[in-house]
PDB file of C-alpha atoms in Angstrom:
ATOM      1  CA  MET F   1     -15.710   2.153 -15.700  1.00  0.00           C
ATOM      2  CA  SER F   2     -15.770   3.790 -12.332  1.00  0.00           C
ATOM      3  CA  ILE F   3     -13.415   2.811  -9.510  1.00  0.00           C
ATOM      4  CA  TRP F   4     -16.598   2.111  -7.379  1.00  0.00           C
ATOM      5  CA  ASN F   5     -18.306   0.457 -10.232  1.00  0.00           C
ATOM      6  CA  ALA F   6     -15.595  -2.076 -10.092  1.00  0.00           C
ATOM      7  CA  LEU F   7     -17.088  -3.108  -6.773  1.00  0.00           C
ATOM      8  CA  ALA F   8     -20.708  -3.159  -8.091  1.00  0.00           C
ATOM      9  CA  ASP F   9     -21.080  -6.943  -7.861  1.00  0.00           C
ATOM     10  CA  THR F  10     -19.463  -7.058  -4.412  1.00  0.00           C
ATOM     11  CA  ASP F  11     -21.171  -6.830  -1.114  1.00  0.00           C
ATOM     12  CA  TYR F  12     -18.985  -4.417   0.715  1.00  0.00           C
ATOM     13  CA  ARG F  13     -18.946  -1.964   3.523  1.00  0.00           C
ATOM     14  CA  HIS F  14     -17.157   1.434   3.611  1.00  0.00           C
ATOM     15  CA  ALA F  15     -16.478   1.850   7.279  1.00  0.00           C
ATOM     16  CA  TYR F  16     -14.570   3.682   9.898  1.00  0.00           C
ATOM     17  CA  VAL F  17     -12.917   1.675  12.680  1.00  0.00           C
ATOM     18  CA  ASP F  18     -11.389   2.829  16.019  1.00  0.00           C
ATOM     19  CA  ALA F  19      -7.851   1.445  15.725  1.00  0.00           C
ATOM     20  CA  GLY F  20      -6.148   2.274  18.935  1.00  0.00           C
ATOM     21  CA  GLY F  21      -7.903   5.646  19.177  1.00  0.00           C
ATOM     22  CA  VAL F  22      -7.258   6.442  15.479  1.00  0.00           C
ATOM     23  CA  ARG F  23     -10.391   6.768  13.306  1.00  0.00           C
ATOM     24  CA  THR F  24      -9.507   4.484  10.449  1.00  0.00           C
ATOM     25  CA  ARG F  25     -11.188   4.316   6.988  1.00  0.00           C
ATOM     26  CA  ALA F  26     -11.643   0.887   5.596  1.00  0.00           C
ATOM     27  CA  LEU F  27     -13.290  -1.084   2.668  1.00  0.00           C
ATOM     28  CA  GLN F  28     -14.426  -4.343   4.025  1.00  0.00           C
ATOM     29  CA  ALA F  29     -15.848  -7.362   1.891  1.00  0.00           C
ATOM     30  CA  GLY F  30     -16.189 -11.023   1.855  1.00  0.00           C
ATOM     31  CA  PRO F  31     -17.435 -13.660   4.309  1.00  0.00           C
ATOM     32  CA  GLU F  32     -17.183 -12.517   7.907  1.00  0.00           C
ATOM     33  CA  ASP F  33     -15.880 -15.902   8.917  1.00  0.00           C
ATOM     34  CA  GLY F  34     -13.300 -16.055   6.178  1.00  0.00           C
ATOM     35  CA  GLU F  35      -9.515 -15.697   6.796  1.00  0.00           C
ATOM     36  CA  HIS F  36      -8.599 -12.047   6.932  1.00  0.00           C
ATOM     37  CA  VAL F  37      -6.634 -10.400   4.062  1.00  0.00           C
ATOM     38  CA  VAL F  38      -5.514  -6.804   4.675  1.00  0.00           C
ATOM     39  CA  PHE F  39      -4.347  -4.571   1.714  1.00  0.00           C
ATOM     40  CA  LEU F  40      -2.006  -1.722   2.555  1.00  0.00           C
ATOM     41  CA  HIS F  41      -1.174   1.034   0.039  1.00  0.00           C
ATOM     42  CA  GLY F  42       1.907   3.160  -0.654  1.00  0.00           C
ATOM     43  CA  THR F  43       3.292   6.593   0.469  1.00  0.00           C
ATOM     44  CA  SER F  44       0.408   9.227   0.217  1.00  0.00           C
ATOM     45  CA  GLY F  45      -1.946   6.510  -1.151  1.00  0.00           C
ATOM     46  CA  HIS F  46      -5.462   5.387  -0.067  1.00  0.00           C
ATOM     47  CA  LEU F  47      -7.591   2.306  -0.308  1.00  0.00           C
ATOM     48  CA  GLU F  48      -8.769   2.880  -3.750  1.00  0.00           C
ATOM     49  CA  ALA F  49      -5.472   1.288  -4.979  1.00  0.00           C
ATOM     50  CA  PHE F  50      -7.042  -1.999  -4.529  1.00  0.00           C
ATOM     51  CA  VAL F  51     -10.450  -1.796  -6.089  1.00  0.00           C
ATOM     52  CA  ARG F  52      -9.412  -4.107  -8.837  1.00  0.00           C
ATOM     53  CA  ASN F  53      -8.386  -6.747  -6.264  1.00  0.00           C
ATOM     54  CA  VAL F  54     -11.061  -6.808  -3.510  1.00  0.00           C
ATOM     55  CA  PRO F  55     -13.844  -8.335  -5.600  1.00  0.00           C
ATOM     56  CA  GLU F  56     -12.065 -11.521  -6.557  1.00  0.00           C
ATOM     57  CA  HIS F  57     -10.463 -11.998  -3.075  1.00  0.00           C
ATOM     58  CA  ALA F  58     -13.669 -11.369  -1.382  1.00  0.00           C
ATOM     59  CA  ARG F  59     -15.228 -14.370  -2.856  1.00  0.00           C
ATOM     60  CA  HIS F  60     -13.016 -16.452  -0.584  1.00  0.00           C
ATOM     61  CA  TYR F  61     -11.544 -14.177   2.087  1.00  0.00           C
ATOM     62  CA  ARG F  62     -12.628 -11.439   4.527  1.00  0.00           C
ATOM     63  CA  CYS F  63     -10.917  -8.444   2.945  1.00  0.00           C
ATOM     64  CA  HIS F  64      -9.879  -5.116   4.402  1.00  0.00           C
ATOM     65  CA  ALA F  65      -8.306  -2.337   2.277  1.00  0.00           C
ATOM     66  CA  ILE F  66      -7.448   0.584   4.770  1.00  0.00           C
ATOM     67  CA  ASP F  67      -6.186   4.103   4.716  1.00  0.00           C
ATOM     68  CA  MET F  68      -2.935   3.819   6.670  1.00  0.00           C
ATOM     69  CA  LEU F  69      -2.009   6.012   9.562  1.00  0.00           C
ATOM     70  CA  GLY F  70      -1.877   9.624   8.504  1.00  0.00           C
ATOM     71  CA  HIS F  71      -3.238   8.863   4.941  1.00  0.00           C
ATOM     72  CA  GLY F  72      -6.345   9.352   3.069  1.00  0.00           C
ATOM     73  CA  TYR F  73      -9.349   9.883   5.471  1.00  0.00           C
ATOM     74  CA  THR F  74      -7.763   8.055   8.477  1.00  0.00           C
ATOM     75  CA  GLY F  75      -6.648   9.988  11.556  1.00  0.00           C
ATOM     76  CA  LYS F  76      -3.386  12.004  11.538  1.00  0.00           C
ATOM     77  CA  PRO F  77      -1.547  12.135  14.812  1.00  0.00           C
ATOM     78  CA  ASP F  78       0.748  15.215  14.776  1.00  0.00           C
ATOM     79  CA  VAL F  79       4.094  13.239  14.956  1.00  0.00           C
ATOM     80  CA  PRO F  80       6.325  12.015  12.206  1.00  0.00           C
ATOM     81  CA  GLN F  81       4.926   8.728  10.861  1.00  0.00           C
ATOM     82  CA  GLU F  82       7.695   6.145  11.239  1.00  0.00           C
ATOM     83  CA  ILE F  83       7.430   2.314  10.557  1.00  0.00           C
ATOM     84  CA  PRO F  84       6.804   1.206  14.212  1.00  0.00           C
ATOM     85  CA  ALA F  85       3.904   3.555  14.448  1.00  0.00           C
ATOM     86  CA  TYR F  86       2.397   2.242  11.127  1.00  0.00           C
ATOM     87  CA  VAL F  87       2.805  -1.311  12.527  1.00  0.00           C
ATOM     88  CA  ASP F  88       1.155  -0.376  15.884  1.00  0.00           C
ATOM     89  CA  HIS F  89      -1.742   1.056  13.946  1.00  0.00           C
ATOM     90  CA  LEU F  90      -2.066  -2.048  11.743  1.00  0.00           C
ATOM     91  CA  ILE F  91      -2.013  -4.316  14.821  1.00  0.00           C
ATOM     92  CA  ALA F  92      -4.643  -2.128  16.472  1.00  0.00           C
ATOM     93  CA  TYR F  93      -6.778  -2.398  13.467  1.00  0.00           C
ATOM     94  CA  LEU F  94      -6.546  -6.254  13.494  1.00  0.00           C
ATOM     95  CA  ASP F  95      -7.471  -6.107  17.135  1.00  0.00           C
ATOM     96  CA  ALA F  96     -10.440  -3.930  16.455  1.00  0.00           C
ATOM     97  CA  VAL F  97     -11.827  -6.262  13.721  1.00  0.00           C
ATOM     98  CA  GLY F  98     -11.237  -9.391  15.727  1.00  0.00           C
ATOM     99  CA  ALA F  99      -8.384 -10.714  13.426  1.00  0.00           C
ATOM    100  CA  ASP F 100      -6.065 -12.795  15.383  1.00  0.00           C
ATOM    101  CA  ARG F 101      -3.969 -13.519  12.198  1.00  0.00           C
ATOM    102  CA  ALA F 102      -4.114 -11.876   8.639  1.00  0.00           C
ATOM    103  CA  HIS F 103      -2.613 -12.322   5.323  1.00  0.00           C
ATOM    104  CA  LEU F 104      -1.006  -9.011   4.498  1.00  0.00           C
ATOM    105  CA  VAL F 105      -0.735  -7.565   1.026  1.00  0.00           C
ATOM    106  CA  GLY F 106       1.456  -4.483   1.048  1.00  0.00           C
ATOM    107  CA  GLU F 107       2.305  -2.209  -1.911  1.00  0.00           C
ATOM    108  CA  SER F 108       5.473   0.031  -1.639  1.00  0.00           C
ATOM    109  CA  LEU F 109       5.251   1.610   1.866  1.00  0.00           C
ATOM    110  CA  GLY F 110       2.500  -0.985   2.678  1.00  0.00           C
ATOM    111  CA  GLY F 111       4.969  -3.744   2.012  1.00  0.00           C
ATOM    112  CA  TRP F 112       7.568  -2.176   4.199  1.00  0.00           C
ATOM    113  CA  VAL F 113       5.023  -2.095   7.008  1.00  0.00           C
ATOM    114  CA  SER F 114       3.773  -5.569   6.439  1.00  0.00           C
ATOM    115  CA  ALA F 115       7.381  -6.949   6.391  1.00  0.00           C
ATOM    116  CA  TRP F 116       8.242  -5.161   9.594  1.00  0.00           C
ATOM    117  CA  ALA F 117       4.945  -6.443  11.188  1.00  0.00           C
ATOM    118  CA  ALA F 118       5.935 -10.054  10.194  1.00  0.00           C
ATOM    119  CA  SER F 119       9.273  -9.617  11.782  1.00  0.00           C
ATOM    120  CA  GLU F 120       7.843  -8.256  15.047  1.00  0.00           C
ATOM    121  CA  HIS F 121       4.577 -10.191  15.312  1.00  0.00           C
ATOM    122  CA  PRO F 122       4.979 -13.482  13.508  1.00  0.00           C
ATOM    123  CA  GLU F 123       1.975 -14.899  15.314  1.00  0.00           C
ATOM    124  CA  ARG F 124      -0.211 -12.194  13.626  1.00  0.00           C
ATOM    125  CA  VAL F 125       0.846 -12.717  10.142  1.00  0.00           C
ATOM    126  CA  ALA F 126      -0.368 -15.639   8.140  1.00  0.00           C
ATOM    127  CA  SER F 127       1.350 -14.711   4.819  1.00  0.00           C
ATOM    128  CA  LEU F 128       3.075 -11.775   3.105  1.00  0.00           C
ATOM    129  CA  GLN F 129       2.761 -10.306  -0.428  1.00  0.00           C
ATOM    130  CA  LEU F 130       5.227  -7.468  -1.011  1.00  0.00           C
ATOM    131  CA  LEU F 131       4.441  -5.555  -4.151  1.00  0.00           C
ATOM    132  CA  CYS F 132       7.179  -3.255  -5.220  1.00  0.00           C
ATOM    133  CA  MET F 133       8.150  -2.829  -1.518  1.00  0.00           C
ATOM    134  CA  GLY F 134      10.100   0.105  -0.336  1.00  0.00           C
ATOM    135  CA  GLY F 135      12.334   0.472   2.672  1.00  0.00           C
ATOM    136  CA  THR F 136      15.538  -1.515   1.921  1.00  0.00           C
ATOM    137  CA  LYS F 137      17.483   1.365   0.436  1.00  0.00           C
ATOM    138  CA  VAL F 138      18.287   5.098   1.030  1.00  0.00           C
ATOM    139  CA  ASN F 139      18.127   6.521  -2.559  1.00  0.00           C
ATOM    140  CA  PRO F 140      18.203  10.439  -2.119  1.00  0.00           C
ATOM    141  CA  GLU F 141      17.261  10.982  -5.721  1.00  0.00           C
ATOM    142  CA  VAL F 142      14.115   8.846  -5.495  1.00  0.00           C
ATOM    143  CA  MET F 143      13.186  10.143  -2.052  1.00  0.00           C
ATOM    144  CA  GLU F 144      13.586  13.804  -3.226  1.00  0.00           C
ATOM    145  CA  ARG F 145      11.380  13.123  -6.321  1.00  0.00           C
ATOM    146  CA  LEU F 146       8.606  11.534  -4.166  1.00  0.00           C
ATOM    147  CA  LYS F 147       8.807  14.390  -1.687  1.00  0.00           C
ATOM    148  CA  ARG F 148       8.781  17.104  -4.376  1.00  0.00           C
ATOM    149  CA  THR F 149       5.912  15.725  -6.567  1.00  0.00           C
ATOM    150  CA  THR F 150       3.665  14.905  -3.455  1.00  0.00           C
ATOM    151  CA  THR F 151       4.292  18.218  -1.905  1.00  0.00           C
ATOM    152  CA  ALA F 152       3.534  20.162  -5.186  1.00  0.00           C
ATOM    153  CA  ALA F 153       0.458  18.104  -5.887  1.00  0.00           C
ATOM    154  CA  SER F 154      -0.772  18.678  -2.325  1.00  0.00           C
ATOM    155  CA  LEU F 155      -0.104  22.430  -1.911  1.00  0.00           C
ATOM    156  CA  GLU F 156      -0.738  23.670  -5.385  1.00  0.00           C
ATOM    157  CA  ASP F 157      -4.228  24.100  -6.765  1.00  0.00           C
ATOM    158  CA  ASP F 158      -3.544  22.258 -10.045  1.00  0.00           C
ATOM    159  CA  ILE F 159      -5.142  18.852 -10.512  1.00  0.00           C
ATOM    160  CA  GLU F 160      -2.582  18.121 -13.314  1.00  0.00           C
ATOM    161  CA  LEU F 161       0.123  17.857 -10.631  1.00  0.00           C
ATOM    162  CA  THR F 162      -1.957  15.182  -8.926  1.00  0.00           C
ATOM    163  CA  ARG F 163      -2.279  13.464 -12.275  1.00  0.00           C
ATOM    164  CA  GLY F 164       1.517  13.675 -12.721  1.00  0.00           C
ATOM    165  CA  ARG F 165       2.116  12.093  -9.234  1.00  0.00           C
ATOM    166  CA  LEU F 166      -0.252   9.183 -10.173  1.00  0.00           C
ATOM    167  CA  ARG F 167       1.368   8.779 -13.528  1.00  0.00           C
ATOM    168  CA  LEU F 168       4.635   7.836 -11.743  1.00  0.00           C
ATOM    169  CA  LEU F 169       3.039   4.723 -10.485  1.00  0.00           C
ATOM    170  CA  TRP F 170       2.271   3.141 -13.962  1.00  0.00           C
ATOM    171  CA  ALA F 171       4.329   2.109 -16.886  1.00  0.00           C
ATOM    172  CA  GLU F 172       1.410   3.153 -19.102  1.00  0.00           C
ATOM    173  CA  TRP F 173      -1.157   5.570 -17.967  1.00  0.00           C
ATOM    174  CA  ASP F 174      -4.507   3.922 -17.041  1.00  0.00           C
ATOM    175  CA  GLU F 175      -7.119   5.469 -19.259  1.00  0.00           C
ATOM    176  CA  GLU F 176      -9.953   3.660 -17.663  1.00  0.00           C
ATOM    177  CA  PHE F 177      -9.417   4.491 -13.978  1.00  0.00           C
ATOM    178  CA  GLY F 178      -6.895   7.373 -14.231  1.00  0.00           C
ATOM    179  CA  ASP F 179      -9.165  10.420 -14.333  1.00  0.00           C
ATOM    180  CA  GLU F 180     -11.296   9.143 -11.394  1.00  0.00           C
ATOM    181  CA  LEU F 181      -8.303   8.131  -9.224  1.00  0.00           C
ATOM    182  CA  THR F 182      -6.854  11.500 -10.035  1.00  0.00           C
ATOM    183  CA  GLU F 183      -9.967  13.195  -8.685  1.00  0.00           C
ATOM    184  CA  ALA F 184     -10.167  10.972  -5.661  1.00  0.00           C
ATOM    185  CA  ARG F 185      -6.560  11.633  -4.791  1.00  0.00           C
ATOM    186  CA  TYR F 186      -6.824  15.424  -5.388  1.00  0.00           C
ATOM    187  CA  ALA F 187      -9.682  15.574  -2.894  1.00  0.00           C
ATOM    188  CA  ILE F 188      -7.522  13.787  -0.361  1.00  0.00           C
ATOM    189  CA  TYR F 189      -4.531  15.862  -0.978  1.00  0.00           C
ATOM    190  CA  HIS F 190      -6.349  19.237  -0.627  1.00  0.00           C
ATOM    191  CA  ARG F 191      -7.987  18.294   2.782  1.00  0.00           C
ATOM    192  CA  PRO F 192      -6.506  20.753   5.487  1.00  0.00           C
ATOM    193  CA  ASP F 193      -5.762  17.784   7.609  1.00  0.00           C
ATOM    194  CA  PHE F 194      -3.679  16.069   4.947  1.00  0.00           C
ATOM    195  CA  GLN F 195      -1.751  19.261   4.045  1.00  0.00           C
ATOM    196  CA  LYS F 196      -1.054  19.856   7.723  1.00  0.00           C
ATOM    197  CA  ASN F 197       0.147  16.435   8.179  1.00  0.00           C
ATOM    198  CA  LEU F 198       2.411  16.382   5.021  1.00  0.00           C
ATOM    199  CA  PRO F 199       5.823  16.729   6.756  1.00  0.00           C
ATOM    200  CA  ASN F 200       4.892  13.856   9.066  1.00  0.00           C
ATOM    201  CA  LEU F 201       3.626  11.676   6.305  1.00  0.00           C
ATOM    202  CA  LEU F 202       6.877  12.311   4.115  1.00  0.00           C
ATOM    203  CA  ALA F 203       9.193  11.781   7.234  1.00  0.00           C
ATOM    204  CA  LEU F 204      10.593   8.596   5.689  1.00  0.00           C
ATOM    205  CA  GLN F 205      11.835  10.539   2.829  1.00  0.00           C
ATOM    206  CA  GLU F 206      14.372  12.315   5.045  1.00  0.00           C
ATOM    207  CA  VAL F 207      17.744  10.352   5.083  1.00  0.00           C
ATOM    208  CA  GLU F 208      18.370  10.354   8.808  1.00  0.00           C
ATOM    209  CA  ILE F 209      14.752   9.083   9.607  1.00  0.00           C
ATOM    210  CA  ARG F 210      14.807   6.468   6.893  1.00  0.00           C
ATOM    211  CA  GLU F 211      18.022   5.087   8.016  1.00  0.00           C
ATOM    212  CA  ARG F 212      16.706   4.190  11.339  1.00  0.00           C
ATOM    213  CA  ASN F 213      13.587   2.500   9.697  1.00  0.00           C
ATOM    214  CA  LEU F 214      15.312   0.508   7.142  1.00  0.00           C
ATOM    215  CA  LEU F 215      14.431  -3.127   6.547  1.00  0.00           C
ATOM    216  CA  ARG F 216      17.884  -4.500   6.812  1.00  0.00           C
ATOM    217  CA  PRO F 217      18.745  -8.142   5.858  1.00  0.00           C
ATOM    218  CA  ASP F 218      18.919  -9.373   9.420  1.00  0.00           C
ATOM    219  CA  ARG F 219      15.270  -8.189   9.959  1.00  0.00           C
ATOM    220  CA  MET F 220      14.096  -9.728   6.773  1.00  0.00           C
ATOM    221  CA  ALA F 221      15.794 -13.040   7.735  1.00  0.00           C
ATOM    222  CA  ARG F 222      13.470 -13.208  10.908  1.00  0.00           C
ATOM    223  CA  ILE F 223      10.366 -13.392   8.702  1.00  0.00           C
ATOM    224  CA  THR F 224       8.821 -16.906   8.893  1.00  0.00           C
ATOM    225  CA  ALA F 225       5.510 -16.259   6.925  1.00  0.00           C
ATOM    226  CA  PRO F 226       5.223 -17.611   3.469  1.00  0.00           C
ATOM    227  CA  THR F 227       6.229 -14.600   1.242  1.00  0.00           C
ATOM    228  CA  LEU F 228       5.552 -13.578  -2.377  1.00  0.00           C
ATOM    229  CA  VAL F 229       7.457 -10.720  -3.785  1.00  0.00           C
ATOM    230  CA  VAL F 230       5.902  -9.025  -6.918  1.00  0.00           C
ATOM    231  CA  TRP F 231       7.888  -6.346  -8.906  1.00  0.00           C
ATOM    232  CA  GLY F 232       7.358  -4.399 -12.183  1.00  0.00           C
ATOM    233  CA  ASN F 233      10.261  -4.397 -14.378  1.00  0.00           C
ATOM    234  CA  LYS F 234       9.544  -0.634 -15.063  1.00  0.00           C
ATOM    235  CA  ASN F 235       9.102   0.333 -11.478  1.00  0.00           C
ATOM    236  CA  PRO F 236      10.453   3.948 -11.359  1.00  0.00           C
ATOM    237  CA  PHE F 237      11.342   3.546  -7.524  1.00  0.00           C
ATOM    238  CA  GLY F 238      13.489   0.517  -7.680  1.00  0.00           C
ATOM    239  CA  ASP F 239      15.111  -1.791 -10.205  1.00  0.00           C
ATOM    240  CA  VAL F 240      14.674  -5.592 -10.376  1.00  0.00           C
ATOM    241  CA  PRO F 241      17.951  -6.341  -8.468  1.00  0.00           C
ATOM    242  CA  GLU F 242      16.317  -4.647  -5.507  1.00  0.00           C
ATOM    243  CA  ALA F 243      13.462  -7.162  -5.751  1.00  0.00           C
ATOM    244  CA  GLN F 244      15.965 -10.092  -6.090  1.00  0.00           C
ATOM    245  CA  ALA F 245      17.762  -8.925  -2.991  1.00  0.00           C
ATOM    246  CA  ILE F 246      14.522  -8.742  -1.015  1.00  0.00           C
ATOM    247  CA  ALA F 247      13.537 -12.252  -2.167  1.00  0.00           C
ATOM    248  CA  ALA F 248      16.922 -13.541  -1.235  1.00  0.00           C
ATOM    249  CA  ALA F 249      16.835 -11.956   2.309  1.00  0.00           C
ATOM    250  CA  ILE F 250      13.536 -13.494   3.292  1.00  0.00           C
ATOM    251  CA  PRO F 251      13.618 -17.367   3.808  1.00  0.00           C
ATOM    252  CA  GLY F 252      11.654 -19.232   1.285  1.00  0.00           C
ATOM    253  CA  ALA F 253      10.378 -16.112  -0.566  1.00  0.00           C
ATOM    254  CA  ARG F 254       9.162 -16.424  -4.069  1.00  0.00           C
ATOM    255  CA  LEU F 255       9.785 -13.729  -6.734  1.00  0.00           C
ATOM    256  CA  GLU F 256       7.436 -12.814  -9.657  1.00  0.00           C
ATOM    257  CA  ILE F 257       8.540 -10.088 -12.092  1.00  0.00           C
ATOM    258  CA  PHE F 258       5.776  -8.497 -14.180  1.00  0.00           C
ATOM    259  CA  ASN F 259       6.973  -7.163 -17.529  1.00  0.00           C
ATOM    260  CA  GLU F 260       5.814  -3.838 -18.905  1.00  0.00           C
ATOM    261  CA  CYS F 261       4.674  -2.969 -15.380  1.00  0.00           C
ATOM    262  CA  GLY F 262       5.504  -0.092 -13.090  1.00  0.00           C
ATOM    263  CA  HIS F 263       4.958   0.528  -9.357  1.00  0.00           C
ATOM    264  CA  TRP F 264       1.263  -0.804  -9.010  1.00  0.00           C
ATOM    265  CA  PRO F 265       1.355  -4.399 -10.268  1.00  0.00           C
ATOM    266  CA  GLN F 266      -1.893  -5.145  -8.449  1.00  0.00           C
ATOM    267  CA  HIS F 267      -3.727  -2.535 -10.441  1.00  0.00           C
ATOM    268  CA  GLU F 268      -1.837  -2.339 -13.655  1.00  0.00           C
ATOM    269  CA  GLN F 269      -1.998  -6.036 -14.335  1.00  0.00           C
ATOM    270  CA  ALA F 270      -4.886  -7.059 -12.120  1.00  0.00           C
ATOM    271  CA  GLY F 271      -5.773  -9.892 -14.566  1.00  0.00           C
ATOM    272  CA  ARG F 272      -2.435 -11.374 -13.893  1.00  0.00           C
ATOM    273  CA  TYR F 273      -1.941 -10.409 -10.199  1.00  0.00           C
ATOM    274  CA  ASN F 274      -5.390 -11.609  -8.880  1.00  0.00           C
ATOM    275  CA  PRO F 275      -5.103 -15.353  -9.814  1.00  0.00           C
ATOM    276  CA  LEU F 276      -1.364 -15.336  -8.751  1.00  0.00           C
ATOM    277  CA  SER F 277      -2.352 -13.863  -5.354  1.00  0.00           C
ATOM    278  CA  LEU F 278      -5.212 -16.233  -4.797  1.00  0.00           C
ATOM    279  CA  ALA F 279      -3.127 -19.393  -5.651  1.00  0.00           C
ATOM    280  CA  PHE F 280      -0.443 -18.047  -3.334  1.00  0.00           C
ATOM    281  CA  LEU F 281      -3.019 -17.545  -0.411  1.00  0.00           C
ATOM    282  CA  ALA F 282      -4.545 -21.042  -1.057  1.00  0.00           C
ATOM    283  CA  GLU F 283      -0.926 -22.570  -0.649  1.00  0.00           C
ATOM    284  CA  ALA F 284      -0.316 -20.430   2.459  1.00  0.00           C
ATOM    285  CA  ARG F 285      -3.340 -21.482   4.367  1.00  0.00           C
TER     286      ARG F 285
END
């Protein structure tokens, strides 16, 4: 099974969109008059993280999985990428595709950006799904591991380092998609523009920068969009109490814990995640 064969029965478009002057890579699918659902990946990730989710969602919604600012094949301004810049890029993308409002599905960094966007632009966010969201804590050990493994996988010519970086995301290695995802990420990591941008992309792993970008309880308390928090009980970047604190801080948020699951619940347990997400979206309309 190829990551792109997963989309074989889906009418999709691999597109580049001018989002506020940033050439932005996107996977678009679903009815053009449908409600918009935007999928946002994690640190150093790319839109392929959602190939197991777009087909089912595209039966009902206009779906967009994008490479975020400075990531994948999207443009990379030569400045440290902080959360307000990611949010500005997201809003520019919504403007470019004519989406007045969108349901946001954010994994890890993508959840951080989505929650911040919901707190700043409530009129643009129809609902939130926060999948193993980061950004509520400063954990130097976790930050150093993420920085070290991403840097090594990007700057050293050894695909096993990329495979090791991906393995951090799963409770159990994905034999079906793992090799191809490794090759896709290796190709991205070894692009000159990605390597040049690496310090900017990893800026949020620096303590001082992360501190000023934290999702603090007062900000999360401002979120009015219906919110679903999904967490893996084997998430290597944050334990279950972190998820419980996030759900408690966001008014009315619902928490779902996936057992035997790491940092990519939407991929690792797509069979459970997809119907959960679709039911939530239907309620949030």
